[in-house]
Coordinates of C-alpha atoms and ligand atoms in Angstrom, one line a residue:
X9 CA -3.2 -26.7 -0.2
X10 CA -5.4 -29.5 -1.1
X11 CA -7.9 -28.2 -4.0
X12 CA -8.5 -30.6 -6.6
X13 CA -11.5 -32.6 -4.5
X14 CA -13.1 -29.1 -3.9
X15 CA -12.2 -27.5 -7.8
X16 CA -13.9 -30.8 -8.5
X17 CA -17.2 -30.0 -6.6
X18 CA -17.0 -26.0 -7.3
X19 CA -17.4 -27.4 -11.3
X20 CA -20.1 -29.5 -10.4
X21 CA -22.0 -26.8 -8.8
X22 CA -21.5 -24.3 -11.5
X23 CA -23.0 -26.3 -13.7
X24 CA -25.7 -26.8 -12.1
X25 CA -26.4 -23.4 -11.2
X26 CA -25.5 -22.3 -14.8
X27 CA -28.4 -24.7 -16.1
X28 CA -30.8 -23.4 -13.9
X29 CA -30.3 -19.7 -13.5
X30 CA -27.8 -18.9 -16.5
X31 CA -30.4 -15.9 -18.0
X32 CA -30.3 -14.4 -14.2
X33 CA -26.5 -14.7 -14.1
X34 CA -24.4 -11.9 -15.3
X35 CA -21.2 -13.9 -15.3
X36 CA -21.5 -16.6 -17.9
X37 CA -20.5 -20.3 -17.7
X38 CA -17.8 -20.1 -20.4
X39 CA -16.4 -17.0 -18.4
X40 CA -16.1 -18.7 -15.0
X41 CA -14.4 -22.1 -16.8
X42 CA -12.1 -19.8 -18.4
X43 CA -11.4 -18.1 -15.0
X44 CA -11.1 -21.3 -13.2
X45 CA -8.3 -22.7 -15.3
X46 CA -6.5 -19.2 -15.1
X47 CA -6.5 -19.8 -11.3
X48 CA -5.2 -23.4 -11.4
X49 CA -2.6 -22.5 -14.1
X50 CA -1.6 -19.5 -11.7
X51 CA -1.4 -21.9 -8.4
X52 CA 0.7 -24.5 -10.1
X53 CA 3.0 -22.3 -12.3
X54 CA 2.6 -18.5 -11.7
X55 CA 5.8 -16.5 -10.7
X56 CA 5.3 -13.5 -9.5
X57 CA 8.1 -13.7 -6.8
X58 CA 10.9 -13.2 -10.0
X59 CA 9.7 -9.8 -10.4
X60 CA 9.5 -8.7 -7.3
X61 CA 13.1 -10.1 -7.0
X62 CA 14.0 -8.4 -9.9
X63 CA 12.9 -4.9 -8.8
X64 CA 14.5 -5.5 -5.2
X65 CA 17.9 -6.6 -6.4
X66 CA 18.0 -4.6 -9.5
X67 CA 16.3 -1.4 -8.3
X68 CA 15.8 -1.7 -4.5
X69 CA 14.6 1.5 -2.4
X70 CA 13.1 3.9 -4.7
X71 CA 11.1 6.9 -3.2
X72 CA 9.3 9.2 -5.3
X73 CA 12.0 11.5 -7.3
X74 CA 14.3 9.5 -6.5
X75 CA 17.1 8.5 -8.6
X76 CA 15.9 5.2 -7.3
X77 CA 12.6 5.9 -8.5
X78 CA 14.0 6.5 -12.3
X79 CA 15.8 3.7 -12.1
X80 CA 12.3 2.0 -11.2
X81 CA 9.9 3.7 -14.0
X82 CA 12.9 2.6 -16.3
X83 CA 12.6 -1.5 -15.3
X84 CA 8.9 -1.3 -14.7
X85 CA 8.1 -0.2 -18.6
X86 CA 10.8 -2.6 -20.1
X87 CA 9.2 -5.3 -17.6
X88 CA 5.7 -4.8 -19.5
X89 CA 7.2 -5.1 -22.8
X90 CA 8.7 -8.0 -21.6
X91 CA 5.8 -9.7 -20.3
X92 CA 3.6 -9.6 -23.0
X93 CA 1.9 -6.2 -22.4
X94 CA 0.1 -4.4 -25.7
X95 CA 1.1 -0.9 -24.5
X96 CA 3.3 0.2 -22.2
X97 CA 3.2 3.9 -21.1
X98 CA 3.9 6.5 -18.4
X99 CA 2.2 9.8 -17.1
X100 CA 4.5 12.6 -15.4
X101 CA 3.4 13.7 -12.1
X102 CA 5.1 16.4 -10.1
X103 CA 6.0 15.4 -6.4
X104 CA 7.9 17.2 -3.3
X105 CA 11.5 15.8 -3.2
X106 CA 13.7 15.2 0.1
X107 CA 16.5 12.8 1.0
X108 CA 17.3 11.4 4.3
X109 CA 20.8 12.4 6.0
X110 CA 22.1 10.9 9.4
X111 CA 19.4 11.0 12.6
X112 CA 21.1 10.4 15.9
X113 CA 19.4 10.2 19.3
X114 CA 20.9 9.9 22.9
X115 CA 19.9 10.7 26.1
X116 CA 22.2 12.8 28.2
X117 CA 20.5 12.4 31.4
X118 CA 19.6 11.1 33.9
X119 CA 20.9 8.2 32.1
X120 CA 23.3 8.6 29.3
X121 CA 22.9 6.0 26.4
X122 CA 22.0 6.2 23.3
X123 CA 18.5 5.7 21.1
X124 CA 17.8 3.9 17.9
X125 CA 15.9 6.6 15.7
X126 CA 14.6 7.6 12.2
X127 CA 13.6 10.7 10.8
X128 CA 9.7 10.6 9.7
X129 CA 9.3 11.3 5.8
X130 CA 10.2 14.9 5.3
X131 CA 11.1 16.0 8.5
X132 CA 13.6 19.1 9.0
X133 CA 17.1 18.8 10.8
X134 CA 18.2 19.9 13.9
X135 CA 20.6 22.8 14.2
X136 CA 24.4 22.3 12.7
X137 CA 25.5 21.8 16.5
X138 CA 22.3 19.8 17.6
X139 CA 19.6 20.2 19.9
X140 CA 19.3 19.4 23.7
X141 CA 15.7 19.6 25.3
X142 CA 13.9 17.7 27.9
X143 CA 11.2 15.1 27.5
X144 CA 7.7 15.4 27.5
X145 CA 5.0 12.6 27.3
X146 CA 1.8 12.0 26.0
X147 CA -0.3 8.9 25.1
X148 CA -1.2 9.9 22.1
X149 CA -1.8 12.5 19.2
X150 CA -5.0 14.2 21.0
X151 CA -3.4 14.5 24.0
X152 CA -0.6 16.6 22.4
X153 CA -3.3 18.7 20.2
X154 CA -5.4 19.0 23.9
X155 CA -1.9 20.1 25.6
X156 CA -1.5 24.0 27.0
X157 CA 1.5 25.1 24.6
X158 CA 3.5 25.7 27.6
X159 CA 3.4 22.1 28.5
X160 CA 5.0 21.6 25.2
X161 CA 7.0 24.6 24.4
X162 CA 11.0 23.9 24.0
X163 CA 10.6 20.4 24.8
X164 CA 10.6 17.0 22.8
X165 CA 7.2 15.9 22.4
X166 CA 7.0 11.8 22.8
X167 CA 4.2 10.4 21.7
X168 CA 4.1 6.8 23.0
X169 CA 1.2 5.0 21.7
X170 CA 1.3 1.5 20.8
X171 CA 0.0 -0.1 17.7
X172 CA -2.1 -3.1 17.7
X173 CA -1.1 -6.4 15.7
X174 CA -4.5 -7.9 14.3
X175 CA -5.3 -10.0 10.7
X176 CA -7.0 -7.1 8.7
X177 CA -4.3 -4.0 10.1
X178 CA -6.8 -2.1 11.7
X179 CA -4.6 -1.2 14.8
X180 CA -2.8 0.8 12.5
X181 CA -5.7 3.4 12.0
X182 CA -5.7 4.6 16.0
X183 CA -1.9 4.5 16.2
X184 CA -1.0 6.0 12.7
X185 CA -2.2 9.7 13.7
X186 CA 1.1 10.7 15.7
X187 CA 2.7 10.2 12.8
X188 CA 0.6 12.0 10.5
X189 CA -0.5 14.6 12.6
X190 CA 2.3 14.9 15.8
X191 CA 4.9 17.4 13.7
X192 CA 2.0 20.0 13.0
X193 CA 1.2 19.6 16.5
X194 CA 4.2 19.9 18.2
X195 CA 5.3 22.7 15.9
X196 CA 2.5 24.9 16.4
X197 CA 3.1 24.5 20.6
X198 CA 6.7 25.7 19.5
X199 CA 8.4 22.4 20.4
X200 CA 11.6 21.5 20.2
X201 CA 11.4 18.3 18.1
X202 CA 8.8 15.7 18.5
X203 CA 9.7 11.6 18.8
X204 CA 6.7 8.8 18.3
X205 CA 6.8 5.5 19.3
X206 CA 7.6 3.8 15.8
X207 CA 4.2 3.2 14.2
X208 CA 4.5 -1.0 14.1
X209 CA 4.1 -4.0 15.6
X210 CA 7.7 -5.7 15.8
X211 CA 10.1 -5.2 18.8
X212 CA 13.2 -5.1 16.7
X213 CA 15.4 -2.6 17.2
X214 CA 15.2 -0.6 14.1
X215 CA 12.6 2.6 13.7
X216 CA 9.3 2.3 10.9
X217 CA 9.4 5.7 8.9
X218 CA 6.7 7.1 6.9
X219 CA 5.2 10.4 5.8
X220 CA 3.6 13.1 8.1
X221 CA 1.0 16.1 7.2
X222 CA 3.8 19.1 6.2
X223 CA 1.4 21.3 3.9
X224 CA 1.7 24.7 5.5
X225 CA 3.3 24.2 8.5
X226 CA 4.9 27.4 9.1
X227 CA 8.0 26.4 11.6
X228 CA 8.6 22.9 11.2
X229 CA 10.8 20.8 13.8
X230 CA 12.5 17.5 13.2
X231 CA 10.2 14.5 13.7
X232 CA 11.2 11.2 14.2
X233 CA 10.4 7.6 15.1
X234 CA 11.8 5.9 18.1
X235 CA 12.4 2.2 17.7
X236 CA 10.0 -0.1 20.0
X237 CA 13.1 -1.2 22.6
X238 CA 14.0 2.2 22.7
X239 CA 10.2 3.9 23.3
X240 CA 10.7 1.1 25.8
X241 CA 13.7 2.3 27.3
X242 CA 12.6 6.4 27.2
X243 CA 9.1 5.5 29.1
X244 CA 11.4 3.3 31.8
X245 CA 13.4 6.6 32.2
X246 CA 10.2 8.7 32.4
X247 CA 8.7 6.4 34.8
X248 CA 11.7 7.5 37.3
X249 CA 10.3 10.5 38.0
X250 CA 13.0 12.9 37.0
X251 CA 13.2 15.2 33.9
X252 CA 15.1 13.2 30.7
X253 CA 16.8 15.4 28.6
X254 CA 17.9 13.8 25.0
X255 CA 19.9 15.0 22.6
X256 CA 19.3 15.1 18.8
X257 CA 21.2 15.5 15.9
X258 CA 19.4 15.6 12.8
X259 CA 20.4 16.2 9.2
X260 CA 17.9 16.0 6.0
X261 CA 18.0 18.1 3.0
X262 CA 14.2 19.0 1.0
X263 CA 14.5 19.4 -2.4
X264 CA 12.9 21.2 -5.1
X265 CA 9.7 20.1 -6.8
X266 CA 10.1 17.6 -9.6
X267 CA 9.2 14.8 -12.3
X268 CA 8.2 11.2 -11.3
X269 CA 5.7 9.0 -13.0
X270 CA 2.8 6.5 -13.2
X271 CA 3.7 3.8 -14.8
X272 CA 0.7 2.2 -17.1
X273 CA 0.5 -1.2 -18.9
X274 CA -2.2 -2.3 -20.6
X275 CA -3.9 -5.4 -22.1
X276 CA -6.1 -4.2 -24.8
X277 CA -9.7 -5.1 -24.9
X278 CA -10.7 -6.9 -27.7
X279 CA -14.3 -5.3 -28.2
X280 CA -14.6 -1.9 -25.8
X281 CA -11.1 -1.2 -25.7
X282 CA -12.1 2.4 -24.2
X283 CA -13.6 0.4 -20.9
X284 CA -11.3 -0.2 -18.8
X285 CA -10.7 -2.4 -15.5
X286 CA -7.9 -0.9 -13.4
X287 CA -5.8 -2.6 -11.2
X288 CA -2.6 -1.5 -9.2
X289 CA 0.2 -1.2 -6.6
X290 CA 2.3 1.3 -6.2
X291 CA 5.9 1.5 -7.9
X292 CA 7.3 4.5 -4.9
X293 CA 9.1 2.9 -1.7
X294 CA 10.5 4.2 1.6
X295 CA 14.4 4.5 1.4
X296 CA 15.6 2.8 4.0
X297 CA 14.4 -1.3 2.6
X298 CA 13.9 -2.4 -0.3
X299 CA 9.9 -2.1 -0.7
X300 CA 9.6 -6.1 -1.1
X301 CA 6.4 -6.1 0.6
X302 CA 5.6 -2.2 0.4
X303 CA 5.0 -2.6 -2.5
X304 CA 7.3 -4.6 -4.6
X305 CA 4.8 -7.8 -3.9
X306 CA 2.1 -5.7 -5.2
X307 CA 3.8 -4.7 -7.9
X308 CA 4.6 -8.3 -9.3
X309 CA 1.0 -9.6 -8.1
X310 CA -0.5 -7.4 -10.8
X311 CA 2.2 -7.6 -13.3
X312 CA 2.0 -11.2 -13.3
X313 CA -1.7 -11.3 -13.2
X314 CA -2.1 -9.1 -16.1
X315 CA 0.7 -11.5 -18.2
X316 CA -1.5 -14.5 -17.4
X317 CA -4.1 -13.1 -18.8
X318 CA -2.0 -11.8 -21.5
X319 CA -1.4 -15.3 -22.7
X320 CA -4.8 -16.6 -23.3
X321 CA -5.9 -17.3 -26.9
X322 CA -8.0 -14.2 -27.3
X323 CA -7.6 -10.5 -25.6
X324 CA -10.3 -9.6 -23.0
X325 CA -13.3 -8.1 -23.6
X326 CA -12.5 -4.8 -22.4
X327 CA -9.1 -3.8 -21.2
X328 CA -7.2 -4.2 -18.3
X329 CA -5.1 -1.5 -17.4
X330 CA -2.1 -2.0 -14.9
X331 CA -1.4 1.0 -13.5
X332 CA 2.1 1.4 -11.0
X333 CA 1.4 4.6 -9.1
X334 CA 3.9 7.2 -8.4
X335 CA 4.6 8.2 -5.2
X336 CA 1.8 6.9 -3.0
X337 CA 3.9 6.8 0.0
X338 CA 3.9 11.1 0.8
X339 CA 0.0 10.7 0.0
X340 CA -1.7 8.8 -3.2
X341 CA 0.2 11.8 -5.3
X342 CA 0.2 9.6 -8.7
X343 CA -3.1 8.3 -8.3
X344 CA -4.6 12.3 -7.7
X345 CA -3.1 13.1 -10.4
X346 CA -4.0 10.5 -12.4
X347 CA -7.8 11.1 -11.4
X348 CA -7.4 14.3 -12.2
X349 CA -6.1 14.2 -15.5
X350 CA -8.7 12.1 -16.6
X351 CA -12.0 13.1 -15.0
X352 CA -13.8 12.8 -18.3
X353 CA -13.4 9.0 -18.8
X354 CA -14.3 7.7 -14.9
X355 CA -17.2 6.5 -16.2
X356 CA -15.3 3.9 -18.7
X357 CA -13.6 2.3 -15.7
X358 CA -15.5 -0.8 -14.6
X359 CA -13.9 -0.7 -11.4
X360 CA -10.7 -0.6 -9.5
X361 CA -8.6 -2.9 -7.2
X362 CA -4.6 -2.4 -5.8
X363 CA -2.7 -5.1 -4.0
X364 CA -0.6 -2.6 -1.5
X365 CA -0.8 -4.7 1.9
X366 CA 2.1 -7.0 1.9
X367 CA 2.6 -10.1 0.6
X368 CA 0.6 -12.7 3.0
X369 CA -2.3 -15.0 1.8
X370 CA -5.6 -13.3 0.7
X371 CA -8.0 -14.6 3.0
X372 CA -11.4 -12.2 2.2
X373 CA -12.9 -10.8 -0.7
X374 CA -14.4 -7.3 0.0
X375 CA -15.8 -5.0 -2.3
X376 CA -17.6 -1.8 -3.3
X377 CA -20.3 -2.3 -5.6
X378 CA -24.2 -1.3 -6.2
X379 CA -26.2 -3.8 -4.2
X380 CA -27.9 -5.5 -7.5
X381 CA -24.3 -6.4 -8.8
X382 CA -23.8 -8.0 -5.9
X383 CA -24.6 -11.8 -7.8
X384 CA -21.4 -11.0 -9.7
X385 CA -19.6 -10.7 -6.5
X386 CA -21.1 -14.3 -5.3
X387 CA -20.2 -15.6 -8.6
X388 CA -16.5 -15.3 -8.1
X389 CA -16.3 -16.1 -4.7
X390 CA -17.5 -19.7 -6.4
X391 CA -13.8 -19.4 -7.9
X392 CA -12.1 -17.6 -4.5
X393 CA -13.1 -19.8 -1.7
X394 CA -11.5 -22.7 -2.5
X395 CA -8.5 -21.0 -2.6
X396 CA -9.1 -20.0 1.6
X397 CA -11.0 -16.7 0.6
X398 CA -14.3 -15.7 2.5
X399 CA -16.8 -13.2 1.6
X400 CA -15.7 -9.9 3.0
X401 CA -18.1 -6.7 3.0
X402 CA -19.0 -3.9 0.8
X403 CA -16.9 -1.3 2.3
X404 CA -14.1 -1.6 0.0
X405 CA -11.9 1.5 -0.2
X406 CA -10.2 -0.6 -3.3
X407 CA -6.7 0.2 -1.5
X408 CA -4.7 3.3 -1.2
X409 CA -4.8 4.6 -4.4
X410 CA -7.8 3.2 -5.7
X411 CA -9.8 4.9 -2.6
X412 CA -9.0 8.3 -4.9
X413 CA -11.4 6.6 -7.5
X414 CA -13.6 5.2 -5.0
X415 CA -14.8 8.6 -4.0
X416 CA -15.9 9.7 -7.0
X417 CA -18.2 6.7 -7.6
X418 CA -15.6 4.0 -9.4
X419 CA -16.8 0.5 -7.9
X420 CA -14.0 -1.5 -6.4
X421 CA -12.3 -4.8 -5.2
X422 CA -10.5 -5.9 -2.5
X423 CA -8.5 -8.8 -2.2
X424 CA -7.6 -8.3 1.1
X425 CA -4.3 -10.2 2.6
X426 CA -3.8 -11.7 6.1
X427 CA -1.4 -8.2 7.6
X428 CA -0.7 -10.3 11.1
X429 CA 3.3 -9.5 10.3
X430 CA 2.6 -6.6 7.7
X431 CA 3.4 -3.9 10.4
X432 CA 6.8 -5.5 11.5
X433 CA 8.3 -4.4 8.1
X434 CA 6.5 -1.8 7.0
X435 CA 8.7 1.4 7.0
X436 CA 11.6 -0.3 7.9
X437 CA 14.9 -1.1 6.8
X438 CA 13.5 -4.7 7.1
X439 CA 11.4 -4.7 4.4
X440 CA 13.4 -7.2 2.3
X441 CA 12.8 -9.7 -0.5
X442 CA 13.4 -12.5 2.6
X443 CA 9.8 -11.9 3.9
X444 CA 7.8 -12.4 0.3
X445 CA 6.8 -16.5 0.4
X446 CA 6.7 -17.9 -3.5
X447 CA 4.3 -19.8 -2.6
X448 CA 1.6 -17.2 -1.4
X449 CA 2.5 -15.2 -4.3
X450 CA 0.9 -18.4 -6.0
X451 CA -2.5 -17.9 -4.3
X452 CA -2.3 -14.4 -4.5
X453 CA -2.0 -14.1 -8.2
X454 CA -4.8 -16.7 -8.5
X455 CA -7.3 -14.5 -6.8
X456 CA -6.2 -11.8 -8.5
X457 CA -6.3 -13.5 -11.9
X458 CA -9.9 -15.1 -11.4
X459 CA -11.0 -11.2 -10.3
X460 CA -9.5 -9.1 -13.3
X461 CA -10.5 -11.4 -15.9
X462 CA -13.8 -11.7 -14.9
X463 CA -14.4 -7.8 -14.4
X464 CA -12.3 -7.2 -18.4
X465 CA -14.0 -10.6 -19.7
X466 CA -17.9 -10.3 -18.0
X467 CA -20.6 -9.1 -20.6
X468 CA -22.3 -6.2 -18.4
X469 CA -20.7 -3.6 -16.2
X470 CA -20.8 -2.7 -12.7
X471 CA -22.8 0.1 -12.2
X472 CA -21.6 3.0 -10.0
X473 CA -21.2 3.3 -6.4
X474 CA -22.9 6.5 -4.6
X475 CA -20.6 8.7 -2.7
X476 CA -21.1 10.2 0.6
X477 CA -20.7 13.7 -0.2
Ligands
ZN504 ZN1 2.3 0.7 0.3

């Protein structure tokens, strides 16, 4: 990346514009300079990627209850303490518990091999001795809800709908709801078992888990994900015209209700302490990788953007808050909870922001703000685009967890990353430390760096955001 001519010429300009419209100008000129050598230290000498190697190899797949998962709220709040953090602190949250036993798949006929499968996030298990039903197809999860029970009833419900690869991950959207909503589906049409297509982009022979909708299902039946090859292989069969029974032998064990926690670290304002500026990832991982990119990279992108900051000559204005969410993965359960818990002081967070999309270069800047803060926005970008960053829109959900505080008014960022190859890991047991790139770390953590100071450091606030509802 060659920034120094344009650094050179973003100075320049800043100056100018700070001599000719600094009372207009919410962010001031000392701010931005401060910001901008934040982001060069972070390009040239931040290192995120040794704590996200550090969670991977000394904690690795930690979903939520997990022993995994007190193993990670254990490293993430000596990790504060090591880095520099004022306080480090968690919050208990109570989450639905459930480990993963064997899932085998084969078809018996017409043409007896065997399929690469794994059980979706809290699915049941088959009978002891297994369970034997034929196929049936759909394109998708409204054609299954649409379906005439009988269609359905005794049967294996595939849903085969392929996922889109694109820059922002918004194939995932239209392909995600089989997941999500298939098991309800196929359960209340008395299925046998349903099998999706996995929800992802790769064609590698290992299936992308994740969680599904369980709340009050009254007969669950085991849900699973087919690898791509193997979706491949079943519509083939299907495509022959004669009835495909497979075989399927599950075994999972749910477990009682308990403990897990956010984990909060905080960089304490110098002057409003009590305001806050939030930013997270989530600490929770599927079982079967190690969470590198979901969401170990997050993880370490705000950890190390928060230390940075850490290490300047004088605390931030207000504080920054780090917060590692508990189980996000079986649906934002930490950051509910956290909202929940502390409804009275929403108003004392300037705004929100998560890194949970993998660990590829941030390329736009979105956000969710009142339209007259939108200047501070602009201001920023002044210190984003030469790292590759374009102006995004206003539609921000903040990320996963943040969208909790999104809805009730908090204003948000969105550093948004490229996700072209995000899908082929996510979920998988290929979500390793190999796919995180140092070097992007670099850029990331100098977005993020430039974004979170500015929001603890900048002299007025952000306003709130109307809601929909
Ligand atoms: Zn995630």
């Amino acid at each position: 990346m060659k920034l120094r001519p344009l650094l050179a010429m973003t100075s320049g300009f800043l100056a100018a514009l700070a001599v000719t419209t600094a009372a207009a100008k919410p962010l001031s000129q000392e701010d931005l300079s401060v910001a901008e050598v934040l982001r060069d230290r972070a390009l040239e000498s931040s290192d995120a990627y040794s704590i996200v190697e550090s969670l991977t190899v000394e904690v690795g797949p930690r979903p939520a209850g997990s022993e995994g998962d007190r193993r990670a709220v254990a490293w993430a709040q000596e990790k504060m303490k090591a880095l520099g953090f004022d306080r480090v602190y968690t919050e208990q949250i109570e989450v639905p518990r459930w480990n993963r036993g064997h899932a085998h798949a084969r078809v018996v006929s017409p043409f007896p091999q065997p399929l690469v499968v794994s059980s979706l996030g809290y699915s049941v298990g088959t009978p002891e001795e297994g369970l034997t039903a034929e196929i049936v197809e759909f394109s998708d999860v409204s054609e299954l809800i649409e379906a005439p029970a009988e269609k359905v009833r005794g049967k294996i419900a595939f849903i085969n709908k392929r996922m889109e690869r694109t820059r922002t991950g918004e194939g995932y959207g239209p392909a995600v709801g089989g997941r999500s909503r298939g098991m309800r589906a196929a359960a209340e049409k008395e299925a046998a078992a349903l099998m999706i297509r996995s929800v992802g982009t790769d064609s590698d022979r290992f299936a992308h888990t994740g969680m599904m909708s369980i709340d009050g299902v009254e007969n669950p039946v085991p849900a699973l994900a087919l690898s791509a090859p193997d979706a491949n292989l079943l519509e083939a069969m299907l495509e022959r015209g004669q009835p495909v029974v497979v075989n399927l032998d599950v075994h999972n064990q749910r477990l009682e209700d308990g403990p897990s926690f956010n984990v909060i670290g905080e960089i304490t304002g110098r002057e409003n302490p009590e305001e806050v500026m939030i930013i997270g990832a989530h600490l929770d991982s599927w079982d079967e990788g190690t969470g590198a990119l979901d969401d170990g990279a997050g993880v370490a992108i705000v950890m190390e953007t928060a230390r940075m900051i850490a290490e300047l000559p004088q605390r931030p204005r207000r504080t920054l808050r780090v917060i590692l969410y508990g189980a996000e993965e079986i649906g934002l359960v930490g950051a509910k909870q956290y909202v929940e818990r502390h409804q009275g002081e929403l108003d004392n967070i300037i705004a929100v922001s998560e890194s949970d999309f993998g660990a590829g270069k941030i390329w736009r800047f979105d956000t969710r703000l009142p339209e007259t803060k939108f200047d501070i926005a602009d201001q920023m970008m002044q210190l984003l685009a030469p790292l590759g960053i374009k102006r995004g829109n206003n539609q921000s959900s903040g990320g996963p967890d943040s969208s909790v505080f999104v809805a009730r008014g908090v204003p948000a960022f969105g550093l948004y990353q490229d996700g072209t190859d995000y899908f082929d890991y996510h979920h998988t047991p290929n979500d390793t430390l190999d796919k995180v790139d140092p070097e992007i770390l670099k850029q990331n953590v100098a977005a993020w760096v430039v974004m979170s100071f500015l929001a603890s450091e900048m002299e007025g606030d952000l306003g709130r955001v109307p809601t929909e509802n």
